[in-house]
mmCIF file of C-alpha atoms and ligand atoms in Angstrom:
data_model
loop_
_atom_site.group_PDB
_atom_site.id
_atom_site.type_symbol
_atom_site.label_atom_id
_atom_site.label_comp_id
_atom_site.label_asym_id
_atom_site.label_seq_id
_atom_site.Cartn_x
_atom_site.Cartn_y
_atom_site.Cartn_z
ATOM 1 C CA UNK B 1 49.513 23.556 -2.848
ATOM 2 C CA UNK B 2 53.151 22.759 -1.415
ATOM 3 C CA UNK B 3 52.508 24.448 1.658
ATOM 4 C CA UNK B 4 56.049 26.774 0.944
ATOM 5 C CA UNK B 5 55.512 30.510 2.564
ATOM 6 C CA UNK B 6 57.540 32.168 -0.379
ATOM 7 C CA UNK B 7 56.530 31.214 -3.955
ATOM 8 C CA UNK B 8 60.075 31.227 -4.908
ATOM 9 C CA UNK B 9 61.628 27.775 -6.423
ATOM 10 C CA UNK B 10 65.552 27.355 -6.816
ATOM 11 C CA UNK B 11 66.388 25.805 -9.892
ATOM 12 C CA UNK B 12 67.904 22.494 -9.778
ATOM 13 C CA UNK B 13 71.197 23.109 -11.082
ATOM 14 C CA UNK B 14 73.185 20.345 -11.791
ATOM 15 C CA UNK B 15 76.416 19.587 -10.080
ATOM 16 C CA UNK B 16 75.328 22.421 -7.781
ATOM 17 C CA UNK B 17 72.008 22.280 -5.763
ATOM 18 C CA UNK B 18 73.064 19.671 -3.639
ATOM 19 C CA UNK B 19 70.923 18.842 -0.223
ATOM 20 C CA UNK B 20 72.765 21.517 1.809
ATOM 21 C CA UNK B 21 71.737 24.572 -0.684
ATOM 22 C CA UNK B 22 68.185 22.404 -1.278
ATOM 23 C CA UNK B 23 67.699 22.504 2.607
ATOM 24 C CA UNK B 24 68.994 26.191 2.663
ATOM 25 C CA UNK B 25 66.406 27.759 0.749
ATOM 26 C CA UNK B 26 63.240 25.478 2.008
ATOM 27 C CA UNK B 27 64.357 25.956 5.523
ATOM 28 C CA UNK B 28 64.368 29.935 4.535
ATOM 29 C CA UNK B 29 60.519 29.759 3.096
ATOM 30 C CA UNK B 30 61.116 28.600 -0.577
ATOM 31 C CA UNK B 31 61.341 25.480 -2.021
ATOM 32 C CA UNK B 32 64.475 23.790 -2.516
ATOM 33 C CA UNK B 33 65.620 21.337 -5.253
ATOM 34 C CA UNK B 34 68.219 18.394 -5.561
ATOM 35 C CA UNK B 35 69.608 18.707 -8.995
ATOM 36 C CA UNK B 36 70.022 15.255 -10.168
ATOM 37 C CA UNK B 37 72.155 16.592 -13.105
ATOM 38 C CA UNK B 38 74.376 13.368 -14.343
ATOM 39 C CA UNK B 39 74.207 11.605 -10.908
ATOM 40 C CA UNK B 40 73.264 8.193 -10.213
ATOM 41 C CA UNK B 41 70.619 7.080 -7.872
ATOM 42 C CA UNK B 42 72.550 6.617 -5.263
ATOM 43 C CA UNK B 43 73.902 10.137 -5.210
ATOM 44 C CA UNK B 44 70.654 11.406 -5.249
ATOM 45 C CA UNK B 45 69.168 9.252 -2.491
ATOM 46 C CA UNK B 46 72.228 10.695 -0.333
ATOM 47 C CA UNK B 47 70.881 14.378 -1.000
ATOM 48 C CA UNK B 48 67.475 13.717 0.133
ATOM 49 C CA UNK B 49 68.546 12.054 3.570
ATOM 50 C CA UNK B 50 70.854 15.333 3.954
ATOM 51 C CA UNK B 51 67.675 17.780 3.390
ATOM 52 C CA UNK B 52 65.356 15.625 5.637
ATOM 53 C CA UNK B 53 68.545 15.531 8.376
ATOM 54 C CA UNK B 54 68.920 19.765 8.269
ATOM 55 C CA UNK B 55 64.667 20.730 7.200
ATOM 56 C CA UNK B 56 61.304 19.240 7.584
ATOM 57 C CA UNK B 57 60.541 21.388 4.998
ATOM 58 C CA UNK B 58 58.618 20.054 1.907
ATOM 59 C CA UNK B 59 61.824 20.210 -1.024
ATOM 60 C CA UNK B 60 62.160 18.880 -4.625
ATOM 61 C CA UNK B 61 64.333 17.204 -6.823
ATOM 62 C CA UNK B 62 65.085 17.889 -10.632
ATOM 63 C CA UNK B 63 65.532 15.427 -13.232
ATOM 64 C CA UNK B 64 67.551 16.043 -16.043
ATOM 65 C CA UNK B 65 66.039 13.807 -18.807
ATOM 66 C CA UNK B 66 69.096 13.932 -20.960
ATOM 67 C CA UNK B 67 70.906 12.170 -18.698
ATOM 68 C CA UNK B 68 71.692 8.254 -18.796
ATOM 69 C CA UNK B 69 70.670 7.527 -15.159
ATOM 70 C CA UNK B 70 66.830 9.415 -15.442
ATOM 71 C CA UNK B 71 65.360 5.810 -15.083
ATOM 72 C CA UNK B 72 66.850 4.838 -11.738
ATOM 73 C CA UNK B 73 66.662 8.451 -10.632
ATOM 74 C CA UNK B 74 62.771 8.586 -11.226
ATOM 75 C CA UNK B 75 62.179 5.286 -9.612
ATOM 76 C CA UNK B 76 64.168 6.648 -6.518
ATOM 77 C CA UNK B 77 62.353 9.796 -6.097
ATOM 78 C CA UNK B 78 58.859 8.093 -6.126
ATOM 79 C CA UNK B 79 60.085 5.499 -3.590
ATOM 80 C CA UNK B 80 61.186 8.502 -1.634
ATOM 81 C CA UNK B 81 58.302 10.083 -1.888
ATOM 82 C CA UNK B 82 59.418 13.581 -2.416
ATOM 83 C CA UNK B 83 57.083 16.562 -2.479
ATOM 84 C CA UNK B 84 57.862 17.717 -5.579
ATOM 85 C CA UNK B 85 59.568 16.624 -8.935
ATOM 86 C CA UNK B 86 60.720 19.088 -11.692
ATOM 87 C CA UNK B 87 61.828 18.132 -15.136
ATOM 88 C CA UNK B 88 63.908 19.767 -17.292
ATOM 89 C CA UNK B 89 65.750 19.083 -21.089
ATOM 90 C CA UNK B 90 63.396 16.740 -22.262
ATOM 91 C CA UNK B 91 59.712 15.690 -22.073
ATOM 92 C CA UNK B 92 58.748 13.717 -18.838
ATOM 93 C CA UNK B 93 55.643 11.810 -19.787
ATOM 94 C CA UNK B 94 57.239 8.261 -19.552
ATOM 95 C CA UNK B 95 57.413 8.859 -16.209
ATOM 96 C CA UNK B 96 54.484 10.595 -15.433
ATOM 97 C CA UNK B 97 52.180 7.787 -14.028
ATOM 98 C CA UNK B 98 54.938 6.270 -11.367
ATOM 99 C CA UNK B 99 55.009 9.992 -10.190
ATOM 100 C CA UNK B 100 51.831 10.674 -9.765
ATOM 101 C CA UNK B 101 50.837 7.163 -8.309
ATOM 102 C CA UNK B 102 53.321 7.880 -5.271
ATOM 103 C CA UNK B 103 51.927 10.877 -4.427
ATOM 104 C CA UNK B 104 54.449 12.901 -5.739
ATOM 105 C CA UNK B 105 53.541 16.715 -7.284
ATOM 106 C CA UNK B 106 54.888 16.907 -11.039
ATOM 107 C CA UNK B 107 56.048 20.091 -12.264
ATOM 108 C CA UNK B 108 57.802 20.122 -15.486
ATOM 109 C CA UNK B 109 60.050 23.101 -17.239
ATOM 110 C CA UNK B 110 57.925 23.325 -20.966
ATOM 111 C CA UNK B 111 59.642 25.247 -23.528
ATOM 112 C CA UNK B 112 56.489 25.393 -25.585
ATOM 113 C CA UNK B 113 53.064 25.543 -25.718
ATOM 114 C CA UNK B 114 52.217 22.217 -27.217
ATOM 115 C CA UNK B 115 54.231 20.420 -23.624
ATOM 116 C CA UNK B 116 52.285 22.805 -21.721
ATOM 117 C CA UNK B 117 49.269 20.831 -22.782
ATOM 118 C CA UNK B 118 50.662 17.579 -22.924
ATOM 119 C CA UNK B 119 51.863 17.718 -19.012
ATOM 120 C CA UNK B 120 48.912 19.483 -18.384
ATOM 121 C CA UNK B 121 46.585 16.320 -20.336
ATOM 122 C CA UNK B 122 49.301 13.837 -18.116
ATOM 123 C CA UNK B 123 48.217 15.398 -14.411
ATOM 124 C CA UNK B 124 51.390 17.919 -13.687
ATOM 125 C CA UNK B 125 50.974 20.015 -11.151
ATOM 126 C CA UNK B 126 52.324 23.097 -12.442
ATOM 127 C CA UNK B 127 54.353 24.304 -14.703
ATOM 128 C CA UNK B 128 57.965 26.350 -15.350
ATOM 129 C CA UNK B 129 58.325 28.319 -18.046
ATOM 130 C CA UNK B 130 61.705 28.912 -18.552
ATOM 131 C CA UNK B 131 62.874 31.727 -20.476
ATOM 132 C CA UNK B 132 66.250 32.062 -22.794
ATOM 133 C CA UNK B 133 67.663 34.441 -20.496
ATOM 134 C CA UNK B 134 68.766 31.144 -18.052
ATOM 135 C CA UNK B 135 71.725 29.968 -17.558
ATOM 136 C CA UNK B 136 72.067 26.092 -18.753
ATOM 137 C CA UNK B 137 70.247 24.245 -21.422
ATOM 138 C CA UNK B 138 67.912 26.892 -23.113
ATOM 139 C CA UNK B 139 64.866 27.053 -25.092
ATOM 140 C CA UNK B 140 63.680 29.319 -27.877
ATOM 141 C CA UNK B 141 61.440 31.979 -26.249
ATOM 142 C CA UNK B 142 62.059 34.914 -24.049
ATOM 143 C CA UNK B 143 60.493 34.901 -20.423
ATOM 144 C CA UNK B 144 58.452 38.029 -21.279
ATOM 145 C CA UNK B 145 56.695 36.137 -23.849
ATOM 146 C CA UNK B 146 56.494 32.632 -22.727
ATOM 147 C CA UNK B 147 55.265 33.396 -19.642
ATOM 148 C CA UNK B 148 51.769 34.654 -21.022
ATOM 149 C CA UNK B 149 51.510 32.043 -23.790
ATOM 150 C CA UNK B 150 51.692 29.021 -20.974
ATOM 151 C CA UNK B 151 49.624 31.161 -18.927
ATOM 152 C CA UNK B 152 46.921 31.162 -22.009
ATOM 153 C CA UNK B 153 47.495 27.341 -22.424
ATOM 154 C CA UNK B 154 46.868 25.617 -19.420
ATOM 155 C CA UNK B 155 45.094 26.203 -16.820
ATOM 156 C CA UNK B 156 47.090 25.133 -14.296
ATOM 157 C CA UNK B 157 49.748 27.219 -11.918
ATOM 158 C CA UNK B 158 52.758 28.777 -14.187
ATOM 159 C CA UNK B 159 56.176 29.362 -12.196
ATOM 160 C CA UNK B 160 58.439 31.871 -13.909
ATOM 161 C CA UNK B 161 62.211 31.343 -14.739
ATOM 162 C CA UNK B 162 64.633 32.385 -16.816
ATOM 163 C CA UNK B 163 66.134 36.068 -15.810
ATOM 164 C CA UNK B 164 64.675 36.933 -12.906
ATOM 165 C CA UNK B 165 67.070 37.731 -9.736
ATOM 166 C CA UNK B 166 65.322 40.203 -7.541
ATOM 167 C CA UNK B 167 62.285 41.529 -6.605
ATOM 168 C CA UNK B 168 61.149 43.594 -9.702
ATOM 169 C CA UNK B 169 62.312 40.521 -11.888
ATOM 170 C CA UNK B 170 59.401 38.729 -9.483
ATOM 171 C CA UNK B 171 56.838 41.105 -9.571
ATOM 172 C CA UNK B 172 57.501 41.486 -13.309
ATOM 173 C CA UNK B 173 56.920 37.519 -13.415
ATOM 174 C CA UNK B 174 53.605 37.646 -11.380
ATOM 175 C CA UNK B 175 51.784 40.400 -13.690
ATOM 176 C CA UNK B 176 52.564 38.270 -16.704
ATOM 177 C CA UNK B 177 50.273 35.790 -15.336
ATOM 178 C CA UNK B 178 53.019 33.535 -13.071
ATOM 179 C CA UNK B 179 51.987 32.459 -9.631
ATOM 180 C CA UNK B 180 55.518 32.103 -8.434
ATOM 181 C CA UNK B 181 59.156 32.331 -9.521
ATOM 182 C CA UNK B 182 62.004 30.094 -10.204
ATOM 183 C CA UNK B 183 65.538 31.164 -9.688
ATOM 184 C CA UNK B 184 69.018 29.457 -10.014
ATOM 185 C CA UNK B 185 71.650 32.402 -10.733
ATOM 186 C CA UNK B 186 70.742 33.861 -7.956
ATOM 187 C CA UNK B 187 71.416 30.737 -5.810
ATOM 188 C CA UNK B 188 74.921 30.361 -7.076
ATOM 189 C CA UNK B 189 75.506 33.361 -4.423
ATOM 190 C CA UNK B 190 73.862 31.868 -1.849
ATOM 191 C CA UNK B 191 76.824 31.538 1.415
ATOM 192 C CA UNK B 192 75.253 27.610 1.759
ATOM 193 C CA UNK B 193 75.701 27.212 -2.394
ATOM 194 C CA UNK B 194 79.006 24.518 -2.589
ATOM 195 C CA UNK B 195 80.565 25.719 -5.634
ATOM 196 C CA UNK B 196 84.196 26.681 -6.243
ATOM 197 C CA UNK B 197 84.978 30.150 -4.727
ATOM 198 C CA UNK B 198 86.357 31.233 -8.152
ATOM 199 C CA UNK B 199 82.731 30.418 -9.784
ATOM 200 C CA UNK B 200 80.912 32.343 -7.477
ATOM 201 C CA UNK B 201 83.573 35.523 -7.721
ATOM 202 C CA UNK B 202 83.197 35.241 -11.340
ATOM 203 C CA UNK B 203 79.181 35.699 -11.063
ATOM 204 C CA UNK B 204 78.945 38.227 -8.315
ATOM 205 C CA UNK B 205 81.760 40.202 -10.644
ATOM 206 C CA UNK B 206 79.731 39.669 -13.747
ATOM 207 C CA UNK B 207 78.394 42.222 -16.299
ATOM 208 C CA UNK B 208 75.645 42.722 -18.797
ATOM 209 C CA UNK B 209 77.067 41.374 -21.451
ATOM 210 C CA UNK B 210 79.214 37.930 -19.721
ATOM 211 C CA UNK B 211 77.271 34.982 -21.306
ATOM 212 C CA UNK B 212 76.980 33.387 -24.283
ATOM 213 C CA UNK B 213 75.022 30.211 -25.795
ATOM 214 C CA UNK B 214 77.193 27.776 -27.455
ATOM 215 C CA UNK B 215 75.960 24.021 -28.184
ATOM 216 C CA UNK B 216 73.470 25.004 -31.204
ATOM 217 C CA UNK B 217 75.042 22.855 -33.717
ATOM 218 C CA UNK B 218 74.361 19.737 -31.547
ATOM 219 C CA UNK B 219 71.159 20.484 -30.659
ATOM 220 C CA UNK B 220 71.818 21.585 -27.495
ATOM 221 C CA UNK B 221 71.842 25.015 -27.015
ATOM 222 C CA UNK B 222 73.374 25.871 -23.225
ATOM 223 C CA UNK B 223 73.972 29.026 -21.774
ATOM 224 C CA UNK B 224 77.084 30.158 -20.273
ATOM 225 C CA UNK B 225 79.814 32.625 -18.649
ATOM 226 C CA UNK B 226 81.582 33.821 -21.602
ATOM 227 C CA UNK B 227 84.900 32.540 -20.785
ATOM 228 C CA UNK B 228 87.915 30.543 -22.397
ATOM 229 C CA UNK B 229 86.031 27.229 -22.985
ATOM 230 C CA UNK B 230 83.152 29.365 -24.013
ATOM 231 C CA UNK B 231 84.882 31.062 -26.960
ATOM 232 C CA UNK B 232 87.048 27.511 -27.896
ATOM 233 C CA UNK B 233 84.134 25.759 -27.887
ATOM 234 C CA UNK B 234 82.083 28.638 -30.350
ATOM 235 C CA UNK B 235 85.106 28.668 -32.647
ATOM 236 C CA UNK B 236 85.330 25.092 -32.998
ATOM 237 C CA UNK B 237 81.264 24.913 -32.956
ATOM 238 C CA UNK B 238 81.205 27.122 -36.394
ATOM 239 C CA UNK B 239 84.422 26.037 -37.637
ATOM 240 C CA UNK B 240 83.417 22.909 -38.476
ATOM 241 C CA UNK B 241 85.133 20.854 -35.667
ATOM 242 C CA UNK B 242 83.145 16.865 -36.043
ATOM 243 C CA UNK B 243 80.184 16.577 -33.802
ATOM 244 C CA UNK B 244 82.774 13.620 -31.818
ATOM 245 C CA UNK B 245 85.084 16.214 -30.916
ATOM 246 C CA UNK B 246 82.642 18.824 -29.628
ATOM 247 C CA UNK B 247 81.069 16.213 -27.506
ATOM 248 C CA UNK B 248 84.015 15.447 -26.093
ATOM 249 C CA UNK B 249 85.135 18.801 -26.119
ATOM 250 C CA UNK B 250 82.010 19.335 -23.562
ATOM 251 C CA UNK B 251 82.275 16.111 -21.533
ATOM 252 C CA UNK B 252 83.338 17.071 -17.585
ATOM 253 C CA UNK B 253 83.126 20.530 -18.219
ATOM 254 C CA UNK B 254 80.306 21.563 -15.823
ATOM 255 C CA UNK B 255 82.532 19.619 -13.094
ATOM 256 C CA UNK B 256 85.456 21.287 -13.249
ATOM 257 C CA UNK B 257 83.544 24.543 -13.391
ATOM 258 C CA UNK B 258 81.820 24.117 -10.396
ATOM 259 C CA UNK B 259 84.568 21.748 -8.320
ATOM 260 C CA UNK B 260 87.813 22.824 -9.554
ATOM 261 C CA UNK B 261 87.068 26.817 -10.588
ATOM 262 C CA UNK B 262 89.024 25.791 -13.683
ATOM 263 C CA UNK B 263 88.659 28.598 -16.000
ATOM 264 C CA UNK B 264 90.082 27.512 -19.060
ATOM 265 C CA UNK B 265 88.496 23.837 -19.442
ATOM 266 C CA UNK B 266 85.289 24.721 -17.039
ATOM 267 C CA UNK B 267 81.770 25.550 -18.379
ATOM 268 C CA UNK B 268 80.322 28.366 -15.801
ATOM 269 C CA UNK B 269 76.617 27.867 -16.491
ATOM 270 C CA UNK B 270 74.650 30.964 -15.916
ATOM 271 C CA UNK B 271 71.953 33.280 -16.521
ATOM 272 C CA UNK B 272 71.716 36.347 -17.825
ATOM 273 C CA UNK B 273 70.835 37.851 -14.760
ATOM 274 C CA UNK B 274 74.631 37.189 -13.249
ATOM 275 C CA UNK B 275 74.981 41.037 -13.757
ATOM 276 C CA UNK B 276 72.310 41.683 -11.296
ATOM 277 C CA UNK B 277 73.581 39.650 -8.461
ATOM 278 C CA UNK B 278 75.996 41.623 -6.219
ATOM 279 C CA UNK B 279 76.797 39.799 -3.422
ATOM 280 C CA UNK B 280 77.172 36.733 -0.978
ATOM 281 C CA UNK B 281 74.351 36.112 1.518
ATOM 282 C CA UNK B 282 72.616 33.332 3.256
ATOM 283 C CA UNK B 283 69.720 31.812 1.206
ATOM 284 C CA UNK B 284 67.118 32.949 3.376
ATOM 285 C CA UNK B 285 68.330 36.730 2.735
ATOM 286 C CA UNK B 286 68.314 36.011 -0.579
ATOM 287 C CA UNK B 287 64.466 35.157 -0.324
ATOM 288 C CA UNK B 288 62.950 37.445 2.372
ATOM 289 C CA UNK B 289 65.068 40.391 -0.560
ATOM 290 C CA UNK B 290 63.218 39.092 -3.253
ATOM 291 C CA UNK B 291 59.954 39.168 -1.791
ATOM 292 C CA UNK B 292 60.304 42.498 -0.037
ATOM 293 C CA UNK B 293 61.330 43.807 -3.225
ATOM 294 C CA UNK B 294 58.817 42.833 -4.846
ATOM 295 C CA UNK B 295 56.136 43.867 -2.842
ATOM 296 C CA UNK B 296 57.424 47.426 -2.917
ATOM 297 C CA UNK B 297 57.044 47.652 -6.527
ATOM 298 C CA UNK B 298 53.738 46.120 -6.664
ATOM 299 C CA UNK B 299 52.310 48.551 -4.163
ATOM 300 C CA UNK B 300 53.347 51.236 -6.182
ATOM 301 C CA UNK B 301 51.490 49.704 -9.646
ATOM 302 C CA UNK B 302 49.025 51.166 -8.981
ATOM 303 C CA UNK B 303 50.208 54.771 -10.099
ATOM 304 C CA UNK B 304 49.664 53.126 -13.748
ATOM 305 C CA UNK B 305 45.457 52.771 -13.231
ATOM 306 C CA UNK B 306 44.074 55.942 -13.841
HETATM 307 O O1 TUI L 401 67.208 21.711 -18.174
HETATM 308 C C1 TUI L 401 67.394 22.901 -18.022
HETATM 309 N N1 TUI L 401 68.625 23.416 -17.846
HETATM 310 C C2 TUI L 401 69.789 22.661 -17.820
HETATM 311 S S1 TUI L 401 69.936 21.005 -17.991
HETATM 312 C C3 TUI L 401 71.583 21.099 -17.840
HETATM 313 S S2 TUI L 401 72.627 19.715 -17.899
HETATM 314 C C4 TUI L 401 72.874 19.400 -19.555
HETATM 315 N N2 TUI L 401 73.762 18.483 -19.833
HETATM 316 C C5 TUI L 401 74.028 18.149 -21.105
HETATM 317 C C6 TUI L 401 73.376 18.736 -22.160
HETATM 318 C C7 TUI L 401 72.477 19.692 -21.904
HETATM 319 C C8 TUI L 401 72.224 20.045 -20.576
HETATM 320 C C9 TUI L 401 71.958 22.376 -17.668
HETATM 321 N N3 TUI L 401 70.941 23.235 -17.645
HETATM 322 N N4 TUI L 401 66.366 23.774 -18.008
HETATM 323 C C10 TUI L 401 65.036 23.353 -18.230
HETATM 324 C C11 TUI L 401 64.733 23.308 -19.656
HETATM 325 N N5 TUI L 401 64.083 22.332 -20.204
HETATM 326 N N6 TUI L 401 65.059 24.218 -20.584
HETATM 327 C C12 TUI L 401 64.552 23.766 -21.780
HETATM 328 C C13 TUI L 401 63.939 22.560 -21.501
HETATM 329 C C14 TUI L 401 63.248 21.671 -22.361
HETATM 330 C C15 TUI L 401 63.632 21.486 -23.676
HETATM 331 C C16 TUI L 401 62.952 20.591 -24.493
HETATM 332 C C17 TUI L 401 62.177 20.933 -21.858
HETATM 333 C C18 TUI L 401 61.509 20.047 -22.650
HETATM 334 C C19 TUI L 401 61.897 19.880 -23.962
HETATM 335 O O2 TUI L 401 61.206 18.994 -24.704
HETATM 336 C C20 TUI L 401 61.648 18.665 -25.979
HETATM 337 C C21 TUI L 401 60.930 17.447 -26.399
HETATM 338 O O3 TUI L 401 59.942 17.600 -27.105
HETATM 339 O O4 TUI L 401 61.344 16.363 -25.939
#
C-alpha cells in the first residue's frame, strides 16, 4: 500500500522526529514520520522540504491533536500532499475528509475499539494500536491485548506499537494479527536522531524498571524516564498540588529534555522498551536488525505445530 520495503513505522515523536531522522529511516526501507508535536505550520512545512531534499522516499507526518496548531498543521500536510498522515492523542475525524480528498493515506493511533470503527467507517487507511508500554501519551490497554481486539474490529491493516524494539518484539506483533510495526524508543538511538546526547545516554543506559506514567490526574496520562521531574511531578500529582500548577509544572518540559539534556526540569519521554535498546547505530541498522531478527524467530515457530 505505501510502497515501503520494511513494514516498520517510526513513531512521530514530538520535538524529536524531525526531517533528518524522518528521511533516515525511509531512506533505510521504513517509513519515516515528521512529528508535528507543538509546532506550527511553518515548522512543519520546513521538515517536509528537508525529507524530500535527503529521500524520494514515500514518509509521513504525525499530528498531535492536542495541540493548538492541529488546524493549520492538517491543512499544510494535505496541501503537501504527503503519503501518509498519523494521528495520535485525540480523535481525527474533523479532519478526515480534507485528508482523504488530497490523496493523502490516513492512519490513526486508536486506543480502543469503538475509534477503530469510527476511522475505519471515516476511510483510514490503517490503523496503530498503541500499547501502554510506549513512551508518551498512553492509553489503557496493553499491546498484547489490543493488538488482537483492533485486529477483530476492523478489517483494515493493524500496525503494532507500544513495546516493541527488536525483532522478537516484531514477530511477536505480526502473530497477534499486526501487518507491520511501529517503533519510537528505538529511534531515539538512531546516530541521525537530533536529541541531546545526555537523552540518548540516559536510554541506551536504561533498565527494566526506568519509567513511570505521571499526568493521570489531568487526564493525561504520559509515559516517562523516571527521573527528577518525574518523581516532583508524581508527588505534587497525588499531593494535591492545583491542576494550574501541574500544568505549568509540565509546560516546556519535553524541550528541555530533548534540547537542553536538562535532567532535573526535562521530561525524557520513553517506552518501556528503553531497557532493550543497547546501543547507537544508523537508522537503517536499526531496521535491516529488526527484520533479520525477526525472521529468525519466525522460522523457528514452527517447532510449536505438532
Ligand atoms: O500521541 C501519542 N503519544 C504522544 S503525544 C505526546 S505530546 C503531548 N503533549 C501534551 C499532552 C499530552 C501529550 C507525547 N506522546 N500516542 C498516540 C496515542 N494516541 N496514544 C493514545 C492516543 C489516543 C488517545 C485518545 C488516541 C485517540 C484518543 O481518542 C480519545 C477521544 O475519544 O477523543
Amino acid at each position: 500500500m505505501l510502497g515501503i520495503r520494511y513494514p516498520v513505522f517510526q513513531g512521530g515523536m514530538a520535538w524529536v522526529a524531525d526531517g533528518k531522522l524522518a528521511a533516515a529511516v525511509s531512506q533505510g526501507g521504513g517509513l519515516g514520520i515528521i512529528g508535528a508535536g507543538n509546532a506550527p505550520a511553518s515548522y512543519v512545512r520546513e521538515q517536509i522540504r528537508i525529507v524530500r531534499s535527503l529521500t524520494d522516499k514515500p514518509f509521513g507526518v504525525n499530528i498531535m491533536l492536542l495541540s493548538p496548531f492541529a488546524d493549520e498543521v492538517a491543512q499544510t500536510v494535505a496541501e503537501e500532499k504527503v503519503a501518509v498522515v498519523t494521528t495520535g492523542a485525540g480523535n481525527p475525524s474533523k479532519y478526515m475528509k480534507l485528508w482523504l480528498e488530497a490523496g493523502v493515506h490516513v492512519i490513526p493511533v486508536v486506543p480502543s475499539v469503538a475509534m477503530a470503527k469510527l476511522v475505519t467507517r471515516l476511510g483510514a487507511s490503517a490503523v496503530i494500536a498503541e500499547g501502554g508500554e510506549s513512551g508518551g501519551h498512553v492509553g489503557e490497554l496493553t499491546t498484547m491485548v489490543l493488538v488482537p481486539l483492533i485486529r477483530d474490529a476492523t478489517t483494515l491493516p493493524v500496525i503494532a506499537a507500544g513495546g516493541i524494539a527488536d525483532g522478537r518484539g516484531a514477530a511477536a506483533a505480526f502473530l497477534l494479527g499486526a501487518c507491520g510495526v511501529q517503533m519510537g524508543t528505538r529511534f531515539l538511538s538512531a546516530e541521525e536522531c537530533n536529541i541531546h546526547p545526555t537523552y540518548k545516554e540516559k536510554i541506551v543506559n536504561a533498565g527494566d524498571l526506568c519509567t513511570m506514567v505521571t499526568g493521570k490526574r489531568l487526564g493525561h496520562p504520559v509515559r516517562s524516564l523516571r527521573t527528577q521531574f518525574a518523581r516532583n511531578y508524581s508527588k505534587a500529582e497525588y499531593g494535591g498540588m492545583p491542576d494550574e500548577g501541574l500544568e505549568a509544572l509540565g509546560v516546556g518540559a519535553l524541550r528541555l529534555a530533548v534540547k537542553e539534556g536538562d535532567v532535573k526540569n526535562g521530561c525524557f519521554l520513553s517506552g518501556q522498551c528503553a531497557a532493550m535498546v543497547s546501543k547507537v547505530e544508523p537508522a537503517a541498522d536499526i531496521l535491516r536488525d529488526v527484520m533479520e531478527g525477526a525472521e529468525e524467530v519466525l522460522r523457528g515457530a514452527a517447532k510449536w505445530v505438532e
